[in-house]
């Protein structure tokens, strides 16, 4: 009976390790905070710097919170995990664990409690953190892009561009047809029902183009950000400033708004993946 139980336990631990590795391999970055809650100062005892160093040592691309993020992370914040160090109370030991959360603040991995009996705080925290990171080392992390998410983002952007181009082409075709009929009407001044239908169709297409390309949102400054209102006026989004210029978090939604070139985009997550939409914002 003991042998069967031990075999089951070993199998479970191996399976859990493989599952955790597969999950973490899908994330490209890990963000390290500038300060841990159980300490009074930023990077006290150089613990945050050590965290970043250890993540990089074991294959991760580690970024400090608030620094200039890569373009792909700005566009899709779910490429990164957020790290934290948690202190567990102990009478004669310093004990720390490392926790990783995804972009929705769901915990995806937690290490064991690393321990140290050192009395000096600097040595104790460093030793306990290194001990906790043995679980990170055991993962043998290697980034593997989630192709389905990348593909869905590309398809969404392509579909939007195709829709705009198609509407433009329909409008130009209708204008050309109207010009031909106007020229014909100069010789034979007859107003046909077909002409009226063409004019009506053109108005519909123009309205659709305006809806896609010229729906203006006006930015009104509020505390820590802006509210975006339409011409009604109705509040469409409330956005919060970040450390990055031209990058905002959308309040109450799993989305960001950022500027790409001269274009404002909103990017949000759905069950089908990441999607984008062009916005016309006036600040």
mmCIF file of C-alpha atoms in Angstrom:
data_model
loop_
_atom_site.group_PDB
_atom_site.id
_atom_site.type_symbol
_atom_site.label_atom_id
_atom_site.label_comp_id
_atom_site.label_asym_id
_atom_site.label_seq_id
_atom_site.Cartn_x
_atom_site.Cartn_y
_atom_site.Cartn_z
ATOM 1 C CA UNK A 1 0.000 0.000 0.000
ATOM 2 C CA UNK A 2 2.821 2.413 0.900
ATOM 3 C CA UNK A 3 4.571 1.622 -2.379
ATOM 4 C CA UNK A 4 1.411 2.412 -4.382
ATOM 5 C CA UNK A 5 0.880 5.650 -2.475
ATOM 6 C CA UNK A 6 4.482 6.776 -3.041
ATOM 7 C CA UNK A 7 4.224 5.939 -6.752
ATOM 8 C CA UNK A 8 1.016 7.957 -7.022
ATOM 9 C CA UNK A 9 2.570 10.884 -5.143
ATOM 10 C CA UNK A 10 5.667 10.929 -7.378
ATOM 11 C CA UNK A 11 3.512 10.728 -10.515
ATOM 12 C CA UNK A 12 1.327 13.593 -9.254
ATOM 13 C CA UNK A 13 4.322 15.807 -8.469
ATOM 14 C CA UNK A 14 5.924 15.151 -11.859
ATOM 15 C CA UNK A 15 2.633 15.860 -13.668
ATOM 16 C CA UNK A 16 2.157 19.067 -11.674
ATOM 17 C CA UNK A 17 5.666 20.207 -12.542
ATOM 18 C CA UNK A 18 5.143 19.544 -16.267
ATOM 19 C CA UNK A 19 1.777 21.341 -16.206
ATOM 20 C CA UNK A 20 3.259 24.370 -14.441
ATOM 21 C CA UNK A 21 6.166 24.467 -16.886
ATOM 22 C CA UNK A 22 3.791 24.358 -19.871
ATOM 23 C CA UNK A 23 1.715 27.176 -18.420
ATOM 24 C CA UNK A 24 4.687 29.424 -17.651
ATOM 25 C CA UNK A 25 6.335 28.787 -21.019
ATOM 26 C CA UNK A 26 3.428 30.657 -22.630
ATOM 27 C CA UNK A 27 4.517 33.943 -20.980
ATOM 28 C CA UNK A 28 7.298 36.023 -22.517
ATOM 29 C CA UNK A 29 8.039 38.412 -19.648
ATOM 30 C CA UNK A 30 7.951 38.621 -15.872
ATOM 31 C CA UNK A 31 7.555 41.984 -14.121
ATOM 32 C CA UNK A 32 9.352 42.511 -10.821
ATOM 33 C CA UNK A 33 7.947 45.138 -8.397
ATOM 34 C CA UNK A 34 10.143 47.938 -7.055
ATOM 35 C CA UNK A 35 9.111 47.238 -3.452
ATOM 36 C CA UNK A 36 7.735 44.293 -1.483
ATOM 37 C CA UNK A 37 4.868 44.877 0.945
ATOM 38 C CA UNK A 38 6.680 43.373 3.929
ATOM 39 C CA UNK A 39 9.591 45.839 3.565
ATOM 40 C CA UNK A 40 9.634 49.604 4.162
ATOM 41 C CA UNK A 41 11.810 50.768 1.264
ATOM 42 C CA UNK A 42 12.205 50.181 -2.458
ATOM 43 C CA UNK A 43 14.659 47.378 -3.214
ATOM 44 C CA UNK A 44 15.476 47.067 0.498
ATOM 45 C CA UNK A 45 18.293 44.563 1.103
ATOM 46 C CA UNK A 46 18.546 44.542 -2.738
ATOM 47 C CA UNK A 47 15.813 41.904 -2.687
ATOM 48 C CA UNK A 48 13.964 43.183 -5.785
ATOM 49 C CA UNK A 49 17.204 43.398 -7.757
ATOM 50 C CA UNK A 50 18.055 39.850 -6.679
ATOM 51 C CA UNK A 51 14.601 38.684 -7.819
ATOM 52 C CA UNK A 52 15.169 40.144 -11.291
ATOM 53 C CA UNK A 53 18.647 38.605 -11.444
ATOM 54 C CA UNK A 54 17.359 35.142 -10.500
ATOM 55 C CA UNK A 55 14.510 35.223 -13.032
ATOM 56 C CA UNK A 56 17.013 36.130 -15.766
ATOM 57 C CA UNK A 57 19.388 33.436 -14.534
ATOM 58 C CA UNK A 58 16.692 30.820 -15.082
ATOM 59 C CA UNK A 59 15.734 31.957 -18.595
ATOM 60 C CA UNK A 60 13.039 34.600 -18.094
ATOM 61 C CA UNK A 61 13.054 38.092 -19.597
ATOM 62 C CA UNK A 62 12.602 40.128 -16.414
ATOM 63 C CA UNK A 63 11.481 43.765 -16.337
ATOM 64 C CA UNK A 64 11.337 46.193 -13.436
ATOM 65 C CA UNK A 65 7.908 47.668 -12.743
ATOM 66 C CA UNK A 66 7.436 51.044 -14.463
ATOM 67 C CA UNK A 67 10.377 50.827 -16.872
ATOM 68 C CA UNK A 68 9.927 51.244 -20.637
ATOM 69 C CA UNK A 69 8.214 48.044 -21.772
ATOM 70 C CA UNK A 70 8.765 46.394 -25.197
ATOM 71 C CA UNK A 71 6.233 47.176 -27.947
ATOM 72 C CA UNK A 72 4.653 43.716 -27.922
ATOM 73 C CA UNK A 73 4.044 43.954 -24.172
ATOM 74 C CA UNK A 74 2.536 47.437 -24.522
ATOM 75 C CA UNK A 75 0.108 46.014 -27.084
ATOM 76 C CA UNK A 76 -0.637 42.850 -25.098
ATOM 77 C CA UNK A 77 -0.044 43.054 -21.352
ATOM 78 C CA UNK A 78 -1.034 39.390 -21.006
ATOM 79 C CA UNK A 79 2.392 38.397 -22.354
ATOM 80 C CA UNK A 80 3.776 39.130 -18.879
ATOM 81 C CA UNK A 81 3.487 37.592 -15.451
ATOM 82 C CA UNK A 82 3.596 39.776 -12.337
ATOM 83 C CA UNK A 83 5.893 38.484 -9.603
ATOM 84 C CA UNK A 84 5.713 39.009 -5.864
ATOM 85 C CA UNK A 85 7.588 37.759 -2.802
ATOM 86 C CA UNK A 86 5.519 36.735 0.205
ATOM 87 C CA UNK A 87 6.843 36.489 3.763
ATOM 88 C CA UNK A 88 5.621 33.785 6.109
ATOM 89 C CA UNK A 89 5.868 34.289 9.859
ATOM 90 C CA UNK A 90 8.485 32.238 11.642
ATOM 91 C CA UNK A 91 9.994 32.506 15.104
ATOM 92 C CA UNK A 92 13.543 31.430 14.323
ATOM 93 C CA UNK A 93 13.453 31.349 10.530
ATOM 94 C CA UNK A 94 13.028 33.805 7.679
ATOM 95 C CA UNK A 95 10.683 32.245 5.131
ATOM 96 C CA UNK A 96 9.791 33.583 1.666
ATOM 97 C CA UNK A 97 7.858 32.260 -1.321
ATOM 98 C CA UNK A 98 7.616 33.635 -4.877
ATOM 99 C CA UNK A 99 4.193 34.089 -6.457
ATOM 100 C CA UNK A 100 3.365 34.638 -10.149
ATOM 101 C CA UNK A 101 0.074 36.122 -11.382
ATOM 102 C CA UNK A 102 -1.282 36.614 -14.902
ATOM 103 C CA UNK A 103 -2.759 39.823 -16.374
ATOM 104 C CA UNK A 104 -6.098 39.061 -14.672
ATOM 105 C CA UNK A 105 -4.429 38.749 -11.240
ATOM 106 C CA UNK A 106 -4.995 34.987 -11.160
ATOM 107 C CA UNK A 107 -2.200 33.066 -9.412
ATOM 108 C CA UNK A 108 -0.556 30.689 -11.891
ATOM 109 C CA UNK A 109 2.436 29.503 -9.851
ATOM 110 C CA UNK A 110 3.723 29.658 -6.264
ATOM 111 C CA UNK A 111 7.062 28.310 -5.089
ATOM 112 C CA UNK A 112 7.781 26.492 -1.882
ATOM 113 C CA UNK A 113 8.743 28.498 1.220
ATOM 114 C CA UNK A 114 12.453 29.199 1.042
ATOM 115 C CA UNK A 115 14.070 29.292 4.487
ATOM 116 C CA UNK A 116 17.028 30.837 6.272
ATOM 117 C CA UNK A 117 18.203 30.788 9.895
ATOM 118 C CA UNK A 118 20.531 33.761 9.439
ATOM 119 C CA UNK A 119 20.002 36.556 11.980
ATOM 120 C CA UNK A 120 21.262 39.316 9.696
ATOM 121 C CA UNK A 121 18.280 40.535 7.633
ATOM 122 C CA UNK A 122 20.252 41.058 4.425
ATOM 123 C CA UNK A 123 21.664 37.531 4.449
ATOM 124 C CA UNK A 124 18.425 35.966 5.683
ATOM 125 C CA UNK A 125 16.187 37.465 2.985
ATOM 126 C CA UNK A 126 18.682 36.747 0.217
ATOM 127 C CA UNK A 127 19.194 33.152 1.330
ATOM 128 C CA UNK A 128 15.443 32.479 1.720
ATOM 129 C CA UNK A 129 14.709 33.952 -1.720
ATOM 130 C CA UNK A 130 17.409 31.866 -3.396
ATOM 131 C CA UNK A 131 16.009 28.773 -1.694
ATOM 132 C CA UNK A 132 12.493 29.547 -2.993
ATOM 133 C CA UNK A 133 13.867 30.007 -6.516
ATOM 134 C CA UNK A 134 15.000 26.374 -6.661
ATOM 135 C CA UNK A 135 11.395 25.643 -7.703
ATOM 136 C CA UNK A 136 11.709 28.186 -10.543
ATOM 137 C CA UNK A 137 15.000 26.617 -11.627
ATOM 138 C CA UNK A 138 13.371 23.166 -11.708
ATOM 139 C CA UNK A 139 10.817 24.364 -14.291
ATOM 140 C CA UNK A 140 13.477 24.656 -17.034
ATOM 141 C CA UNK A 141 11.491 27.589 -18.437
ATOM 142 C CA UNK A 142 11.649 28.321 -22.167
ATOM 143 C CA UNK A 143 9.317 30.808 -23.867
ATOM 144 C CA UNK A 144 6.935 29.224 -26.375
ATOM 145 C CA UNK A 145 4.605 31.765 -28.102
ATOM 146 C CA UNK A 146 0.897 31.010 -28.056
ATOM 147 C CA UNK A 147 0.316 30.951 -31.824
ATOM 148 C CA UNK A 148 -3.462 30.933 -31.527
ATOM 149 C CA UNK A 149 -3.474 34.245 -29.660
ATOM 150 C CA UNK A 150 -1.019 35.852 -32.083
ATOM 151 C CA UNK A 151 -3.033 34.631 -35.061
ATOM 152 C CA UNK A 152 -6.326 35.894 -33.657
ATOM 153 C CA UNK A 153 -4.839 39.346 -33.027
ATOM 154 C CA UNK A 154 -3.521 39.535 -36.598
ATOM 155 C CA UNK A 155 -6.838 38.342 -38.059
ATOM 156 C CA UNK A 156 -8.819 40.899 -36.021
ATOM 157 C CA UNK A 157 -6.631 43.784 -37.197
ATOM 158 C CA UNK A 158 -6.723 42.555 -40.806
ATOM 159 C CA UNK A 159 -10.513 42.200 -40.769
ATOM 160 C CA UNK A 160 -10.954 45.795 -39.570
ATOM 161 C CA UNK A 161 -8.680 47.152 -42.305
ATOM 162 C CA UNK A 162 -10.444 45.052 -44.949
ATOM 163 C CA UNK A 163 -13.846 46.311 -43.785
ATOM 164 C CA UNK A 164 -12.749 49.951 -44.116
ATOM 165 C CA UNK A 165 -11.200 49.371 -47.531
ATOM 166 C CA UNK A 166 -14.315 47.565 -48.743
ATOM 167 C CA UNK A 167 -16.552 50.440 -47.661
ATOM 168 C CA UNK A 168 -14.251 52.936 -49.388
ATOM 169 C CA UNK A 169 -14.352 50.915 -52.615
ATOM 170 C CA UNK A 170 -18.151 50.675 -52.498
ATOM 171 C CA UNK A 171 -18.421 54.444 -52.038
ATOM 172 C CA UNK A 172 -16.041 55.185 -54.932
ATOM 173 C CA UNK A 173 -17.913 52.755 -57.189
ATOM 174 C CA UNK A 174 -21.243 54.386 -56.391
ATOM 175 C CA UNK A 175 -19.800 57.876 -56.978
ATOM 176 C CA UNK A 176 -18.401 56.768 -60.343
ATOM 177 C CA UNK A 177 -21.752 55.292 -61.340
ATOM 178 C CA UNK A 178 -23.538 58.484 -60.295
ATOM 179 C CA UNK A 179 -21.074 60.565 -62.370
ATOM 180 C CA UNK A 180 -21.775 58.408 -65.424
ATOM 181 C CA UNK A 181 -25.513 58.756 -65.004
ATOM 182 C CA UNK A 182 -25.188 62.513 -64.452
ATOM 183 C CA UNK A 183 -23.275 62.801 -67.736
ATOM 184 C CA UNK A 184 -25.956 60.785 -69.492
ATOM 185 C CA UNK A 185 -28.658 62.960 -67.965
ATOM 186 C CA UNK A 186 -27.073 66.034 -69.655
ATOM 187 C CA UNK A 187 -28.012 64.554 -73.036
ATOM 188 C CA UNK A 188 -31.265 62.891 -71.971
ATOM 189 C CA UNK A 189 -32.620 64.763 -68.962
ATOM 190 C CA UNK A 190 -34.585 61.920 -67.461
ATOM 191 C CA UNK A 191 -34.594 61.211 -63.726
ATOM 192 C CA UNK A 192 -34.903 57.471 -63.271
ATOM 193 C CA UNK A 193 -35.738 55.430 -60.169
ATOM 194 C CA UNK A 194 -32.359 53.744 -60.549
ATOM 195 C CA UNK A 195 -30.593 57.107 -60.085
ATOM 196 C CA UNK A 196 -32.517 57.778 -56.859
ATOM 197 C CA UNK A 197 -31.646 54.338 -55.553
ATOM 198 C CA UNK A 198 -27.955 54.937 -56.267
ATOM 199 C CA UNK A 199 -27.990 58.239 -54.362
ATOM 200 C CA UNK A 200 -29.698 56.569 -51.439
ATOM 201 C CA UNK A 201 -27.157 53.717 -51.413
ATOM 202 C CA UNK A 202 -24.312 56.228 -51.478
ATOM 203 C CA UNK A 203 -25.710 58.007 -48.430
ATOM 204 C CA UNK A 204 -25.912 54.683 -46.582
ATOM 205 C CA UNK A 205 -22.327 53.776 -47.445
ATOM 206 C CA UNK A 206 -21.088 57.262 -46.460
ATOM 207 C CA UNK A 207 -22.819 56.880 -43.106
ATOM 208 C CA UNK A 208 -21.141 53.510 -42.574
ATOM 209 C CA UNK A 209 -17.717 54.934 -43.433
ATOM 210 C CA UNK A 210 -18.265 57.826 -41.056
ATOM 211 C CA UNK A 211 -19.328 55.422 -38.330
ATOM 212 C CA UNK A 212 -16.200 53.304 -38.785
ATOM 213 C CA UNK A 213 -13.653 56.073 -39.277
ATOM 214 C CA UNK A 214 -14.992 59.328 -37.850
ATOM 215 C CA UNK A 215 -16.734 58.501 -34.551
ATOM 216 C CA UNK A 216 -15.060 61.057 -32.337
ATOM 217 C CA UNK A 217 -14.511 60.544 -28.603
ATOM 218 C CA UNK A 218 -13.668 63.674 -26.629
ATOM 219 C CA UNK A 219 -11.231 63.326 -23.709
ATOM 220 C CA UNK A 220 -12.259 65.096 -20.497
ATOM 221 C CA UNK A 221 -9.619 65.102 -17.763
ATOM 222 C CA UNK A 222 -10.516 63.424 -14.465
ATOM 223 C CA UNK A 223 -8.430 62.294 -11.508
ATOM 224 C CA UNK A 224 -5.539 60.064 -12.686
ATOM 225 C CA UNK A 225 -6.809 59.994 -16.282
ATOM 226 C CA UNK A 226 -9.646 60.895 -18.633
ATOM 227 C CA UNK A 227 -13.230 60.048 -19.463
ATOM 228 C CA UNK A 228 -13.975 59.631 -23.169
ATOM 229 C CA UNK A 229 -17.389 60.943 -24.216
ATOM 230 C CA UNK A 230 -19.197 60.915 -27.541
ATOM 231 C CA UNK A 231 -21.247 63.714 -29.110
ATOM 232 C CA UNK A 232 -24.369 62.828 -27.077
ATOM 233 C CA UNK A 233 -22.496 63.380 -24.657
ATOM 234 C CA UNK A 234 -22.220 59.920 -23.162
ATOM 235 C CA UNK A 235 -19.256 58.481 -21.242
ATOM 236 C CA UNK A 236 -17.957 55.591 -23.371
ATOM 237 C CA UNK A 237 -14.730 54.788 -21.474
ATOM 238 C CA UNK A 238 -12.927 55.907 -18.334
ATOM 239 C CA UNK A 239 -9.159 55.480 -18.661
ATOM 240 C CA UNK A 240 -6.315 55.649 -16.147
ATOM 241 C CA UNK A 241 -2.806 56.916 -16.830
ATOM 242 C CA UNK A 242 0.185 54.537 -16.668
ATOM 243 C CA UNK A 243 3.924 55.096 -16.394
ATOM 244 C CA UNK A 244 4.099 54.988 -20.202
ATOM 245 C CA UNK A 245 3.047 58.012 -22.294
ATOM 246 C CA UNK A 246 0.065 57.384 -24.592
ATOM 247 C CA UNK A 247 -0.833 54.156 -22.773
ATOM 248 C CA UNK A 248 -3.940 53.946 -20.608
ATOM 249 C CA UNK A 249 -5.771 51.209 -18.680
ATOM 250 C CA UNK A 250 -9.541 51.020 -19.321
ATOM 251 C CA UNK A 251 -11.438 51.099 -16.018
ATOM 252 C CA UNK A 252 -13.707 48.122 -15.410
ATOM 253 C CA UNK A 253 -12.529 46.249 -18.517
ATOM 254 C CA UNK A 254 -9.681 43.917 -19.384
ATOM 255 C CA UNK A 255 -8.402 46.371 -21.989
ATOM 256 C CA UNK A 256 -5.838 49.059 -22.778
ATOM 257 C CA UNK A 257 -5.889 52.115 -25.026
ATOM 258 C CA UNK A 258 -2.632 53.182 -26.673
ATOM 259 C CA UNK A 259 -1.343 55.261 -29.569
ATOM 260 C CA UNK A 260 0.346 53.613 -32.567
ATOM 261 C CA UNK A 261 1.761 56.218 -34.909
ATOM 262 C CA UNK A 262 -1.070 58.718 -35.336
ATOM 263 C CA UNK A 263 -3.785 56.175 -34.516
ATOM 264 C CA UNK A 264 -5.424 55.385 -31.172
ATOM 265 C CA UNK A 265 -6.289 51.728 -30.605
ATOM 266 C CA UNK A 266 -8.217 49.865 -27.932
ATOM 267 C CA UNK A 267 -7.003 46.321 -27.325
ATOM 268 C CA UNK A 268 -9.014 43.894 -25.230
ATOM 269 C CA UNK A 269 -9.142 40.205 -24.374
ATOM 270 C CA UNK A 270 -12.022 37.917 -25.252
ATOM 271 C CA UNK A 271 -12.574 34.174 -25.023
ATOM 272 C CA UNK A 272 -11.392 34.023 -28.654
ATOM 273 C CA UNK A 273 -8.148 35.921 -27.963
ATOM 274 C CA UNK A 274 -6.882 39.497 -28.151
ATOM 275 C CA UNK A 275 -8.746 41.945 -30.409
ATOM 276 C CA UNK A 276 -8.165 45.555 -31.504
ATOM 277 C CA UNK A 277 -10.383 48.450 -32.584
ATOM 278 C CA UNK A 278 -9.444 51.862 -33.930
ATOM 279 C CA UNK A 279 -10.626 54.910 -31.981
ATOM 280 C CA UNK A 280 -10.833 58.584 -32.963
ATOM 281 C CA UNK A 281 -9.914 60.445 -29.755
ATOM 282 C CA UNK A 282 -9.623 64.213 -29.394
ATOM 283 C CA UNK A 283 -7.583 65.347 -26.382
#
